[in-house]
XYZ file of N, CA and C in Angstrom:
492
model
N 36.871 82.985 157.676
C 36.581 83.991 156.679
C 37.635 83.910 155.577
N 37.197 83.867 154.373
C 38.095 83.737 153.235
C 38.124 85.048 152.456
N 39.322 85.469 152.102
C 39.441 86.659 151.258
C 40.201 86.284 150.001
N 39.806 86.882 148.928
C 40.466 86.634 147.667
C 41.163 87.913 147.241
N 42.433 87.809 146.920
C 43.144 88.975 146.424
C 43.608 88.703 145.004
N 43.564 89.728 144.203
C 44.053 89.622 142.834
C 45.032 90.752 142.587
N 45.888 90.539 141.648
C 46.876 91.560 141.339
C 46.535 92.330 140.074
N 45.431 91.963 139.452
C 45.024 92.657 138.233
C 43.514 92.525 138.075
N 42.884 93.620 137.679
C 41.440 93.555 137.456
C 41.153 92.787 136.172
N 39.967 92.249 136.071
C 39.616 91.491 134.862
C 39.089 92.382 133.737
N 39.523 93.631 133.669
C 39.052 94.532 132.622
C 39.433 93.974 131.252
N 38.531 94.107 130.317
C 38.773 93.599 128.967
C 39.522 94.606 128.106
N 39.422 95.861 128.468
C 40.028 96.921 127.661
C 41.137 97.596 128.468
N 42.347 97.150 128.270
C 43.470 97.700 129.026
C 43.918 99.023 128.422
N 44.300 99.930 129.294
C 44.730 101.254 128.850
C 46.172 101.216 128.348
N 47.026 100.514 129.073
C 48.441 100.413 128.708
C 48.813 98.953 128.485
N 49.862 98.720 127.711
C 50.352 97.351 127.520
C 50.923 96.831 128.829
N 50.902 95.519 129.007
C 51.269 94.887 130.279
C 52.570 95.385 130.898
N 53.660 95.359 130.146
C 54.957 95.746 130.706
C 54.971 97.221 131.107
N 54.438 98.066 130.256
C 54.356 99.493 130.563
C 53.451 99.718 131.761
N 52.316 99.031 131.779
C 51.364 99.152 132.869
C 52.010 98.779 134.200
N 52.758 97.722 134.195
C 53.420 97.269 135.423
C 54.427 98.301 135.915
N 55.177 98.894 135.015
C 56.158 99.904 135.390
C 55.476 101.171 135.919
N 54.408 101.598 135.252
C 53.679 102.797 135.670
C 53.049 102.585 137.044
N 52.351 101.473 137.219
C 51.690 101.246 138.507
C 52.703 101.076 139.632
N 53.862 100.546 139.344
C 54.914 100.423 140.356
C 55.410 101.804 140.787
N 55.639 102.689 139.834
C 56.057 104.063 140.151
C 54.982 104.781 140.963
N 53.738 104.597 140.572
C 52.639 105.237 141.285
C 52.493 104.671 142.694
N 52.625 103.348 142.836
C 52.501 102.722 144.152
C 53.583 103.222 145.104
N 54.792 103.359 144.603
C 55.889 103.877 145.428
C 55.518 105.252 145.980
N 54.981 106.102 145.128
C 54.606 107.448 145.568
C 53.360 107.437 146.444
N 52.445 106.519 146.201
C 51.268 106.395 147.058
C 51.690 106.079 148.490
N 52.593 105.152 148.639
C 53.084 104.770 149.969
C 53.666 105.983 150.692
N 54.504 106.735 150.002
C 55.121 107.906 150.624
C 54.096 109.010 150.903
N 53.109 109.172 150.036
C 52.078 110.188 150.262
C 51.244 109.864 151.501
N 50.905 108.603 151.671
C 50.146 108.201 152.862
C 50.976 108.467 154.108
N 52.254 108.109 154.057
C 53.132 108.353 155.202
C 53.282 109.850 155.455
N 53.387 110.634 154.383
C 53.513 112.084 154.534
C 52.285 112.675 155.224
N 51.102 112.213 154.864
C 49.882 112.707 155.510
C 49.894 112.372 156.999
N 50.339 111.181 157.350
C 50.424 110.787 158.766
C 51.479 111.611 159.496
N 52.605 111.817 158.864
C 53.679 112.631 159.442
C 53.172 114.047 159.701
N 52.456 114.598 158.730
C 51.937 115.957 158.866
C 50.925 116.045 160.010
N 50.096 115.030 160.165
C 49.115 115.040 161.242
C 49.824 114.957 162.589
N 50.876 114.153 162.682
C 51.676 114.072 163.909
C 52.251 115.450 164.236
N 52.784 116.115 163.230
C 53.335 117.462 163.423
C 52.232 118.430 163.842
N 51.098 118.360 163.196
C 49.946 119.233 163.472
C 49.493 119.121 164.930
N 49.398 117.920 165.433
C 48.914 117.701 166.805
C 49.910 118.162 167.861
N 51.199 118.080 167.563
C 52.217 118.234 168.598
C 53.134 119.432 168.441
N 52.771 120.352 167.563
C 53.582 121.556 167.413
C 53.306 122.490 168.594
N 54.364 123.091 169.110
C 54.240 124.028 170.233
C 55.163 125.221 170.014
N 54.797 126.328 170.625
C 55.671 127.496 170.587
C 55.011 128.696 169.939
N 55.838 129.735 169.796
C 55.358 130.977 169.217
C 54.863 130.740 167.788
N 53.771 131.348 167.446
C 53.117 131.195 166.139
C 52.534 129.796 165.936
N 52.256 129.123 167.052
C 51.671 127.788 167.015
C 50.447 127.728 166.103
N 49.514 128.635 166.293
C 48.238 128.553 165.594
C 48.407 128.604 164.083
N 49.255 129.492 163.598
C 49.396 129.617 162.145
C 50.003 128.353 161.533
N 51.007 127.775 162.162
C 51.605 126.545 161.604
C 50.646 125.370 161.767
N 49.932 125.324 162.878
C 48.930 124.285 163.113
C 47.898 124.279 161.976
N 47.399 125.441 161.617
C 46.416 125.558 160.539
C 47.048 125.308 159.164
N 48.263 125.784 158.984
C 48.950 125.582 157.709
C 49.178 124.094 157.445
N 49.510 123.345 158.479
C 49.724 121.909 158.309
C 48.444 121.215 157.843
N 47.303 121.649 158.347
C 46.041 121.064 157.883
C 45.811 121.334 156.396
N 46.202 122.508 155.925
C 46.072 122.815 154.493
C 46.941 121.870 153.663
N 48.156 121.634 154.129
C 49.065 120.740 153.409
C 48.512 119.313 153.431
N 47.998 118.897 154.578
C 47.432 117.551 154.709
C 46.296 117.346 153.702
N 45.445 118.349 153.529
C 44.353 118.242 152.544
C 44.905 117.972 151.147
N 45.954 118.689 150.775
C 46.570 118.494 149.462
C 47.151 117.096 149.342
N 47.862 116.656 150.369
C 48.515 115.343 150.337
C 47.474 114.221 150.279
N 46.431 114.327 151.084
C 45.390 113.285 151.080
C 44.661 113.228 149.740
N 44.340 114.389 149.187
C 43.685 114.413 147.873
C 44.612 113.807 146.816
N 45.894 114.119 146.911
C 46.868 113.567 145.969
C 47.000 112.065 146.103
N 47.028 111.569 147.324
C 47.151 110.119 147.509
C 45.918 109.411 146.969
N 44.751 110.001 147.147
C 43.533 109.405 146.613
C 43.567 109.367 145.088
N 44.038 110.442 144.487
C 44.127 110.497 143.027
C 45.121 109.464 142.497
N 46.260 109.335 143.164
C 47.266 108.354 142.744
C 46.707 106.938 142.885
N 46.063 106.649 144.010
C 45.484 105.314 144.225
C 44.438 105.001 143.151
N 43.600 105.969 142.849
C 42.570 105.737 141.845
C 43.161 105.569 140.453
N 44.280 106.209 140.180
C 44.948 106.012 138.889
C 45.498 104.593 138.791
N 46.071 104.089 139.875
C 46.579 102.710 139.885
C 45.444 101.746 139.546
N 44.305 101.929 140.197
C 43.166 101.045 139.972
C 42.598 101.238 138.559
N 42.592 102.463 138.073
C 42.144 102.728 136.707
C 42.969 101.930 135.711
N 44.252 101.790 136.007
C 45.146 101.039 135.126
C 45.050 99.529 135.350
N 44.196 99.117 136.290
C 43.946 97.692 136.478
C 44.711 97.038 137.603
N 45.493 97.803 138.333
C 46.242 97.229 139.452
C 45.575 97.558 140.770
N 45.913 96.824 141.807
C 45.371 97.152 143.123
C 46.233 98.206 143.811
N 45.618 99.215 144.374
C 46.346 100.206 145.167
C 46.522 99.631 146.570
N 47.704 99.810 147.137
C 47.982 99.251 148.465
C 48.316 100.370 149.441
N 47.335 100.709 150.276
C 47.520 101.755 151.272
C 47.491 101.208 152.689
N 47.722 99.916 152.832
C 47.687 99.305 154.161
C 48.822 99.831 155.028
N 48.559 99.924 156.312
C 49.572 100.437 157.238
C 50.844 99.594 157.183
N 50.719 98.288 157.049
C 51.906 97.426 156.990
C 52.758 97.740 155.762
N 52.115 98.077 154.661
C 52.848 98.450 153.444
C 53.552 99.786 153.637
N 52.860 100.732 154.239
C 53.448 102.056 154.474
C 54.667 101.921 155.386
N 54.537 101.162 156.457
C 55.658 100.969 157.390
C 56.842 100.315 156.677
N 56.569 99.316 155.879
C 57.646 98.555 155.238
C 58.309 99.300 154.082
N 57.543 100.152 153.379
C 58.062 100.677 152.115
C 58.271 102.183 152.036
N 57.754 102.942 152.975
C 57.931 104.392 152.890
C 59.406 104.752 153.019
N 59.806 105.717 152.232
C 61.194 106.179 152.269
C 61.350 107.496 153.022
N 60.263 108.002 153.599
C 60.346 109.253 154.342
C 61.032 109.037 155.684
N 61.728 110.071 156.137
C 62.355 110.028 157.455
C 61.267 109.982 158.529
N 61.525 109.238 159.581
C 60.556 109.139 160.671
C 60.456 110.476 161.397
N 59.236 110.860 161.724
C 58.994 112.104 162.448
C 59.115 111.827 163.946
N 59.674 112.761 164.722
C 59.840 112.508 166.158
C 58.509 112.456 166.903
N 58.478 111.700 167.975
C 57.321 111.671 168.851
C 57.399 112.832 169.826
N 56.321 113.094 170.518
C 56.304 114.160 171.518
C 56.100 115.522 170.892
N 56.208 116.530 171.738
C 56.030 117.906 171.294
C 57.268 118.390 170.553
N 57.041 119.165 169.507
C 58.136 119.692 168.690
C 57.901 121.185 168.512
N 58.927 121.974 168.796
C 58.830 123.429 168.668
C 58.540 123.826 167.212
N 57.918 124.981 167.070
C 57.498 125.472 165.763
C 58.646 125.472 164.756
N 59.796 126.028 165.115
C 60.904 126.128 164.151
C 61.385 124.748 163.692
N 61.449 123.802 164.608
C 61.869 122.442 164.246
C 60.774 121.744 163.426
N 59.522 122.006 163.770
C 58.399 121.443 163.005
C 58.476 121.914 161.558
N 58.665 123.209 161.378
C 58.753 123.747 160.021
C 59.890 123.086 159.252
N 61.053 122.965 159.875
C 62.208 122.368 159.208
C 61.956 120.899 158.854
N 61.419 120.146 159.786
C 61.195 118.714 159.551
C 60.102 118.476 158.509
N 59.043 119.258 158.565
C 57.965 119.122 157.587
C 58.467 119.563 156.206
N 59.230 120.635 156.145
C 59.792 121.088 154.866
C 60.726 120.022 154.285
N 61.533 119.391 155.128
C 62.414 118.311 154.660
C 61.599 117.148 154.088
N 60.520 116.778 154.780
C 59.671 115.680 154.312
C 58.995 116.043 152.989
N 58.522 117.280 152.889
C 57.911 117.729 151.630
C 58.923 117.692 150.491
N 60.132 118.147 150.752
C 61.173 118.136 149.717
C 61.484 116.715 149.279
N 61.542 115.802 150.226
C 61.797 114.398 149.891
C 60.659 113.847 149.018
N 59.420 114.196 149.337
C 58.271 113.748 148.554
C 58.317 114.350 147.158
N 58.626 115.624 147.074
C 58.712 116.296 145.770
C 59.798 115.651 144.918
N 60.939 115.334 145.515
C 62.014 114.672 144.770
C 61.554 113.323 144.219
N 60.804 112.585 145.031
C 60.283 111.293 144.585
C 59.293 111.468 143.438
N 58.411 112.445 143.568
C 57.455 112.725 142.496
C 58.173 113.140 141.218
N 59.174 113.994 141.343
C 59.902 114.456 140.156
C 60.653 113.312 139.478
N 61.175 112.408 140.265
C 61.845 111.228 139.700
C 60.847 110.384 138.910
N 59.675 110.171 139.474
C 58.633 109.408 138.780
C 58.152 110.150 137.534
N 58.020 111.458 137.625
C 57.584 112.274 136.481
C 58.544 112.082 135.315
N 59.820 112.112 135.627
C 60.845 111.940 134.590
C 60.689 110.596 133.878
N 60.432 109.548 134.630
C 60.281 108.206 134.055
C 58.945 108.042 133.344
N 57.901 108.665 133.869
C 56.568 108.513 133.288
C 56.421 109.231 131.951
N 57.283 110.202 131.692
C 57.207 110.966 130.449
C 57.172 110.095 129.217
N 57.866 108.984 129.255
C 57.913 108.092 128.105
C 56.920 106.942 128.214
N 56.274 106.811 129.374
C 55.413 105.656 129.613
C 53.919 105.982 129.595
N 53.536 107.079 130.273
C 52.115 107.392 130.424
C 51.937 108.869 130.736
N 51.544 109.614 129.714
C 51.397 111.074 129.861
C 50.320 111.454 130.873
N 49.285 110.650 131.029
C 48.204 110.971 131.972
C 48.725 110.902 133.406
N 49.427 109.819 133.732
C 50.002 109.681 135.075
C 51.059 110.747 135.315
N 51.849 111.033 134.292
C 52.865 112.082 134.393
C 52.211 113.422 134.722
N 51.164 113.769 133.994
C 50.467 115.029 134.205
C 49.882 115.119 135.621
N 49.330 114.016 136.100
C 48.753 113.986 137.445
C 49.824 114.283 138.496
N 50.998 113.656 138.355
C 52.071 113.887 139.322
C 52.673 115.276 139.188
N 52.700 115.818 137.983
C 53.173 117.193 137.787
C 52.280 118.162 138.559
N 50.980 117.989 138.428
C 50.034 118.874 139.123
C 50.208 118.770 140.641
N 50.333 117.558 141.134
C 50.505 117.355 142.576
C 51.828 117.946 143.049
N 52.884 117.730 142.295
C 54.188 118.280 142.659
C 54.139 119.803 142.710
N 53.456 120.414 141.779
C 53.322 121.870 141.777
C 52.649 122.384 143.041
N 51.601 121.704 143.477
C 50.913 122.102 144.708
C 51.823 121.931 145.927
N 52.542 120.813 145.978
C 53.432 120.577 147.117
C 54.603 121.552 147.122
N 55.099 121.909 145.948
C 56.183 122.878 145.865
C 55.732 124.243 146.392
N 54.488 124.602 146.128
C 53.961 125.867 146.661
C 53.886 125.806 148.185
N 53.435 124.685 148.729
C 53.410 124.519 150.187
C 54.832 124.592 150.761
N 55.788 123.991 150.063
C 57.182 124.035 150.524
C 57.680 125.474 150.567
N 57.371 126.247 149.556
C 57.764 127.651 149.522
C 57.205 128.392 150.740
N 55.939 128.153 151.033
C 55.300 128.855 152.139
C 55.878 128.441 153.499
N 56.303 127.203 153.606
C 56.978 126.770 154.844
C 58.360 127.412 154.953
N 59.110 127.324 153.864
C 60.486 127.844 153.901
C 60.545 129.338 154.128
N 59.520 130.056 153.682
C 59.480 131.506 153.885
C 59.458 131.855 155.372
N 59.035 130.920 156.190
C 58.977 131.148 157.644
C 60.311 130.862 158.329
N 61.239 130.246 157.617
C 62.539 129.910 158.205
C 63.555 131.037 158.040
N 63.269 131.988 157.190
C 64.226 133.050 156.868
C 64.383 134.001 158.032
């Protein structure tokens, strides 16, 4: 079986100039990798959280996962819109994600909240770093990450409110 891979679509009408496009898609790909890993981390937490108030955190994690998955899909589609291939393969996520590894096994509610909040904060920091760089490169991609960061920041607030 033969597969052909390309690093650029044959679109005739490019949205951004080559160098800018390459920088934008690289920033987006970095965040796509972390978003995919974050969704997996959240699902691991969702399945294995135990303790008092289990149900509320279990359900809350699913809400966050929906936001993260929708965001990763939007980021991937933006990469492809710009003519690059989005890479969400598990091997890429393992090799390139910068998120801290989530523990295996059962994790108590308080530790789950802390670890998930830490992962969300790390993701938000990555998004904000990309937003800062995208401001001069591509306002559309910048706006997309701003919207996603705002949603994740709200989820972070709701998690942290439970730690007080």
